[in-house]
Each structure stands twice: as C-alpha cells, then as structure tokens.
Amino acid sequence: MDQSILHKAIFLLRDCHESEQQVVARLKDYFPDLDLSVRERYTSEAMDLVHGVHPAI
C-alpha cells in the first residue's frame, strides 16, 4: 500500500471527520488516477486503523 494515500485517508477520517463515502470521493481529488475499488480499499484500511482494528500509524 502507498503510505501517502493511506495517511491522506486517515487524515480525512480522523482530523476532518469525513464519512467513509466522503473519503472515497475526496481521494479522487488528491489521487485522480486511482480507481474506485482502490480508493475503497484504502478507505477501508484507514477505517480499520482509525477505529482500532489495527494499530494506528
């Protein structure tokens, strides 16, 4: 996983308090070449990290 994408997703979730759907959409603004499924995967991983499923980065 690209850590910069993951960090951006975590930032959007934790610091900007955006919903999961908003993060998927916003990642396209920052990383326009990412497909929807890839953005969803990064957002899902970020959700796990933010909500304690895995140790936070």
C-alpha positions as a LaTeX table, in Angstrom:
\begin{tabular}{lrrr}
\hline
Residue & $x$ (\AA) & $y$ (\AA) & $z$ (\AA) \\
\hline
Met1 & 0.00 & 0.00 & 0.00 \\
Asp2 & 1.12 & 3.51 & $-0.76$ \\
Gln3 & 1.58 & 5.13 & 2.64 \\
Ser4 & 0.83 & 8.65 & 1.37 \\
Ile5 & $-2.63$ & 7.55 & 0.19 \\
Leu6 & $-3.29$ & 5.74 & 3.45 \\
His7 & $-2.15$ & 8.74 & 5.50 \\
Lys8 & $-4.43$ & 11.05 & 3.50 \\
Ala9 & $-7.41$ & 8.73 & 4.07 \\
Ile10 & $-6.64$ & 8.60 & 7.81 \\
Phe11 & $-6.34$ & 12.39 & 7.92 \\
Leu12 & $-9.69$ & 12.83 & 6.19 \\
Leu13 & $-11.41$ & 10.38 & 8.55 \\
Arg14 & $-9.83$ & 11.37 & 11.84 \\
Asp15 & $-8.99$ & 15.05 & 11.51 \\
Cys16 & $-11.60$ & 16.25 & 9.02 \\
His17 & $-14.35$ & 13.97 & 10.40 \\
Glu18 & $-15.46$ & 12.94 & 6.93 \\
Ser19 & $-17.63$ & 9.90 & 6.33 \\
Glu20 & $-16.34$ & 6.80 & 4.62 \\
Gln21 & $-18.18$ & 7.75 & 1.41 \\
Gln22 & $-16.75$ & 11.27 & 1.51 \\
Val23 & $-13.22$ & 9.92 & 1.89 \\
Val24 & $-13.63$ & 7.63 & $-1.11$ \\
Ala25 & $-14.77$ & 10.62 & $-3.16$ \\
Arg26 & $-12.11$ & 13.00 & $-1.82$ \\
Leu27 & $-9.24$ & 10.60 & $-2.50$ \\
Lys28 & $-10.05$ & 11.06 & $-6.18$ \\
Asp29 & $-9.31$ & 14.78 & $-5.78$ \\
Tyr30 & $-5.87$ & 14.04 & $-4.36$ \\
Phe31 & $-5.07$ & 10.94 & $-6.42$ \\
Pro32 & $-7.06$ & 11.22 & $-9.69$ \\
Asp33 & $-5.56$ & 8.07 & $-11.21$ \\
Leu34 & $-6.95$ & 5.75 & $-8.51$ \\
Asp35 & $-9.85$ & 3.53 & $-9.48$ \\
Leu36 & $-12.93$ & 3.44 & $-7.27$ \\
Ser37 & $-12.12$ & $-0.05$ & $-5.95$ \\
Val38 & $-8.61$ & 1.06 & $-4.95$ \\
Arg39 & $-9.94$ & 4.17 & $-3.19$ \\
Glu40 & $-12.45$ & 1.98 & $-1.35$ \\
Arg41 & $-9.68$ & $-0.41$ & $-0.27$ \\
Tyr42 & $-7.54$ & 2.43 & 1.12 \\
Thr43 & $-10.54$ & 3.93 & 2.89 \\
Ser44 & $-11.43$ & 0.57 & 4.42 \\
Glu45 & $-7.87$ & 0.10 & 5.69 \\
Ala46 & $-7.87$ & 3.64 & 7.09 \\
Met47 & $-11.20$ & 2.97 & 8.84 \\
Asp48 & $-9.68$ & $-0.11$ & 10.48 \\
Leu49 & $-6.67$ & 1.87 & 11.65 \\
Val50 & $-8.68$ & 4.84 & 12.93 \\
His51 & $-11.17$ & 2.66 & 14.78 \\
Gly52 & $-8.58$ & 0.42 & 16.41 \\
Val53 & $-8.85$ & $-2.79$ & 14.43 \\
His54 & $-5.12$ & $-2.48$ & 13.71 \\
Pro55 & $-2.52$ & $-0.34$ & 15.50 \\
Ala56 & $-2.65$ & 3.23 & 14.18 \\
Ile57 & 0.16 & 4.52 & 12.01 \\
\hline
\end{tabular}
